[in-house]
């Protein structure tokens, strides 16, 4: 049974930083790609940061240069370091495990996500 539990969300001011964590229990499921998706007000859910089993990351244009995804396999934890946060980054952030071997914003949509966490709220104020 797969469990994904996010933490680290909160409220910060424009330009601030947050670090999200995702404790992952994958059981017998062999995952190639994990990612962070977000749901921002008025928009569809989008994948913003992806990382493969061999630590190859990719990012959406909206967060590239500001967010960093990483993982600690020994701790079974996925991270998202978010810097230079903007008001438009406000939303619910989800840790996900994707299907198959595709692992980038252009290849993975929410329809190709296999497992979702419950999410953690990030609020950025002006």
PDB file of N, CA and C in Angstrom, residues 40-75:
ATOM      1  N   UNK A  40      -3.382  25.778  -8.042  1.00  0.00           N
ATOM      2  CA  UNK A  40      -3.467  27.199  -7.687  1.00  0.00           C
ATOM      3  C   UNK A  40      -4.845  27.726  -8.046  1.00  0.00           C
ATOM      4  N   UNK A  41      -5.295  28.780  -7.363  1.00  0.00           N
ATOM      5  CA  UNK A  41      -6.652  29.285  -7.581  1.00  0.00           C
ATOM      6  C   UNK A  41      -6.945  29.617  -9.041  1.00  0.00           C
ATOM      7  N   UNK A  42      -8.015  29.075  -9.558  1.00  0.00           N
ATOM      8  CA  UNK A  42      -8.435  29.384 -10.914  1.00  0.00           C
ATOM      9  C   UNK A  42      -7.708  28.634 -12.005  1.00  0.00           C
ATOM     10  N   UNK A  43      -6.823  27.731 -11.632  1.00  0.00           N
ATOM     11  CA  UNK A  43      -6.061  27.002 -12.634  1.00  0.00           C
ATOM     12  C   UNK A  43      -6.177  25.501 -12.418  1.00  0.00           C
ATOM     13  N   UNK A  44      -5.860  24.766 -13.470  1.00  0.00           N
ATOM     14  CA  UNK A  44      -5.840  23.306 -13.357  1.00  0.00           C
ATOM     15  C   UNK A  44      -4.589  22.864 -12.603  1.00  0.00           C
ATOM     16  N   UNK A  45      -4.633  21.646 -12.103  1.00  0.00           N
ATOM     17  CA  UNK A  45      -3.455  21.127 -11.421  1.00  0.00           C
ATOM     18  C   UNK A  45      -2.323  20.968 -12.420  1.00  0.00           C
ATOM     19  N   UNK A  46      -1.135  21.352 -12.012  1.00  0.00           N
ATOM     20  CA  UNK A  46       0.019  21.278 -12.895  1.00  0.00           C
ATOM     21  C   UNK A  46       1.200  20.643 -12.165  1.00  0.00           C
ATOM     22  N   UNK A  47       1.982  19.903 -12.927  1.00  0.00           N
ATOM     23  CA  UNK A  47       3.211  19.351 -12.390  1.00  0.00           C
ATOM     24  C   UNK A  47       4.299  20.396 -12.462  1.00  0.00           C
ATOM     25  N   UNK A  48       4.965  20.668 -11.346  1.00  0.00           N
ATOM     26  CA  UNK A  48       5.966  21.726 -11.330  1.00  0.00           C
ATOM     27  C   UNK A  48       7.394  21.216 -11.176  1.00  0.00           C
ATOM     28  N   UNK A  49       7.571  20.060 -10.552  1.00  0.00           N
ATOM     29  CA  UNK A  49       8.933  19.557 -10.339  1.00  0.00           C
ATOM     30  C   UNK A  49       8.906  18.042 -10.335  1.00  0.00           C
ATOM     31  N   UNK A  50       9.825  17.455 -11.109  1.00  0.00           N
ATOM     32  CA  UNK A  50       9.882  16.018 -11.293  1.00  0.00           C
ATOM     33  C   UNK A  50      11.292  15.523 -11.017  1.00  0.00           C
ATOM     34  N   UNK A  51      11.393  14.281 -10.551  1.00  0.00           N
ATOM     35  CA  UNK A  51      12.712  13.704 -10.346  1.00  0.00           C
ATOM     36  C   UNK A  51      12.645  12.198 -10.596  1.00  0.00           C
ATOM     37  N   UNK A  52      13.610  11.709 -11.339  1.00  0.00           N
ATOM     38  CA  UNK A  52      13.644  10.289 -11.655  1.00  0.00           C
ATOM     39  C   UNK A  52      14.369   9.510 -10.561  1.00  0.00           C
ATOM     40  N   UNK A  53      14.282   8.212 -10.678  1.00  0.00           N
ATOM     41  CA  UNK A  53      14.930   7.322  -9.718  1.00  0.00           C
ATOM     42  C   UNK A  53      16.424   7.595  -9.635  1.00  0.00           C
ATOM     43  N   UNK A  54      17.025   7.984 -10.778  1.00  0.00           N
ATOM     44  CA  UNK A  54      18.462   8.259 -10.769  1.00  0.00           C
ATOM     45  C   UNK A  54      18.766   9.740 -10.615  1.00  0.00           C
ATOM     46  N   UNK A  55      17.828  10.472  -9.982  1.00  0.00           N
ATOM     47  CA  UNK A  55      18.053  11.874  -9.568  1.00  0.00           C
ATOM     48  C   UNK A  55      18.164  12.866 -10.711  1.00  0.00           C
ATOM     49  N   UNK A  56      17.467  12.634 -11.794  1.00  0.00           N
ATOM     50  CA  UNK A  56      17.425  13.607 -12.876  1.00  0.00           C
ATOM     51  C   UNK A  56      16.176  14.477 -12.720  1.00  0.00           C
ATOM     52  N   UNK A  57      16.346  15.777 -12.455  1.00  0.00           N
ATOM     53  CA  UNK A  57      15.189  16.644 -12.216  1.00  0.00           C
ATOM     54  C   UNK A  57      14.720  17.370 -13.474  1.00  0.00           C
ATOM     55  N   UNK A  58      13.488  17.799 -13.452  1.00  0.00           N
ATOM     56  CA  UNK A  58      12.983  18.703 -14.483  1.00  0.00           C
ATOM     57  C   UNK A  58      11.891  19.564 -13.863  1.00  0.00           C
ATOM     58  N   UNK A  59      11.670  20.748 -14.443  1.00  0.00           N
ATOM     59  CA  UNK A  59      10.796  21.732 -13.842  1.00  0.00           C
ATOM     60  C   UNK A  59       9.901  22.386 -14.891  1.00  0.00           C
ATOM     61  N   UNK A  60       8.777  22.858 -14.431  1.00  0.00           N
ATOM     62  CA  UNK A  60       7.937  23.665 -15.296  1.00  0.00           C
ATOM     63  C   UNK A  60       8.576  25.045 -15.432  1.00  0.00           C
ATOM     64  N   UNK A  61       8.236  25.736 -16.492  1.00  0.00           N
ATOM     65  CA  UNK A  61       8.794  27.073 -16.717  1.00  0.00           C
ATOM     66  C   UNK A  61       8.416  28.025 -15.594  1.00  0.00           C
ATOM     67  N   UNK A  62       7.275  27.798 -14.966  1.00  0.00           N
ATOM     68  CA  UNK A  62       6.786  28.718 -13.944  1.00  0.00           C
ATOM     69  C   UNK A  62       7.634  28.691 -12.665  1.00  0.00           C
ATOM     70  N   UNK A  63       8.404  27.622 -12.456  1.00  0.00           N
ATOM     71  CA  UNK A  63       9.182  27.536 -11.220  1.00  0.00           C
ATOM     72  C   UNK A  63      10.678  27.349 -11.463  1.00  0.00           C
ATOM     73  N   UNK A  64      11.042  27.175 -12.710  1.00  0.00           N
ATOM     74  CA  UNK A  64      12.449  26.917 -13.032  1.00  0.00           C
ATOM     75  C   UNK A  64      13.336  28.047 -12.508  1.00  0.00           C
ATOM     76  N   UNK A  65      14.422  27.680 -11.852  1.00  0.00           N
ATOM     77  CA  UNK A  65      15.335  28.665 -11.291  1.00  0.00           C
ATOM     78  C   UNK A  65      14.993  29.093  -9.883  1.00  0.00           C
ATOM     79  N   UNK A  66      13.797  28.746  -9.408  1.00  0.00           N
ATOM     80  CA  UNK A  66      13.361  29.128  -8.055  1.00  0.00           C
ATOM     81  C   UNK A  66      13.130  27.915  -7.156  1.00  0.00           C
ATOM     82  N   UNK A  67      12.678  26.822  -7.737  1.00  0.00           N
ATOM     83  CA  UNK A  67      12.370  25.607  -6.979  1.00  0.00           C
ATOM     84  C   UNK A  67      13.417  24.546  -7.262  1.00  0.00           C
ATOM     85  N   UNK A  68      13.703  23.730  -6.261  1.00  0.00           N
ATOM     86  CA  UNK A  68      14.628  22.612  -6.414  1.00  0.00           C
ATOM     87  C   UNK A  68      14.010  21.359  -5.811  1.00  0.00           C
ATOM     88  N   UNK A  69      13.930  20.308  -6.610  1.00  0.00           N
ATOM     89  CA  UNK A  69      13.406  19.031  -6.133  1.00  0.00           C
ATOM     90  C   UNK A  69      14.573  18.100  -5.828  1.00  0.00           C
ATOM     91  N   UNK A  70      14.442  17.337  -4.750  1.00  0.00           N
ATOM     92  CA  UNK A  70      15.482  16.378  -4.388  1.00  0.00           C
ATOM     93  C   UNK A  70      14.847  15.219  -3.642  1.00  0.00           C
ATOM     94  N   UNK A  71      15.613  14.183  -3.438  1.00  0.00           N
ATOM     95  CA  UNK A  71      15.099  13.032  -2.704  1.00  0.00           C
ATOM     96  C   UNK A  71      16.204  12.401  -1.882  1.00  0.00           C
ATOM     97  N   UNK A  72      15.809  11.835  -0.773  1.00  0.00           N
ATOM     98  CA  UNK A  72      16.708  11.086   0.093  1.00  0.00           C
ATOM     99  C   UNK A  72      16.178   9.656   0.118  1.00  0.00           C
ATOM    100  N   UNK A  73      16.780   8.813  -0.674  1.00  0.00           N
ATOM    101  CA  UNK A  73      16.270   7.454  -0.789  1.00  0.00           C
ATOM    102  C   UNK A  73      16.375   6.670   0.518  1.00  0.00           C
ATOM    103  N   UNK A  74      17.416   6.972   1.288  1.00  0.00           N
ATOM    104  CA  UNK A  74      17.586   6.276   2.566  1.00  0.00           C
ATOM    105  C   UNK A  74      16.432   6.606   3.515  1.00  0.00           C
ATOM    106  N   UNK A  75      15.910   7.823   3.409  1.00  0.00           N
ATOM    107  CA  UNK A  75      14.811   8.246   4.274  1.00  0.00           C
ATOM    108  C   UNK A  75      13.459   8.141   3.586  1.00  0.00           C
TER     109      UNK A  75
END
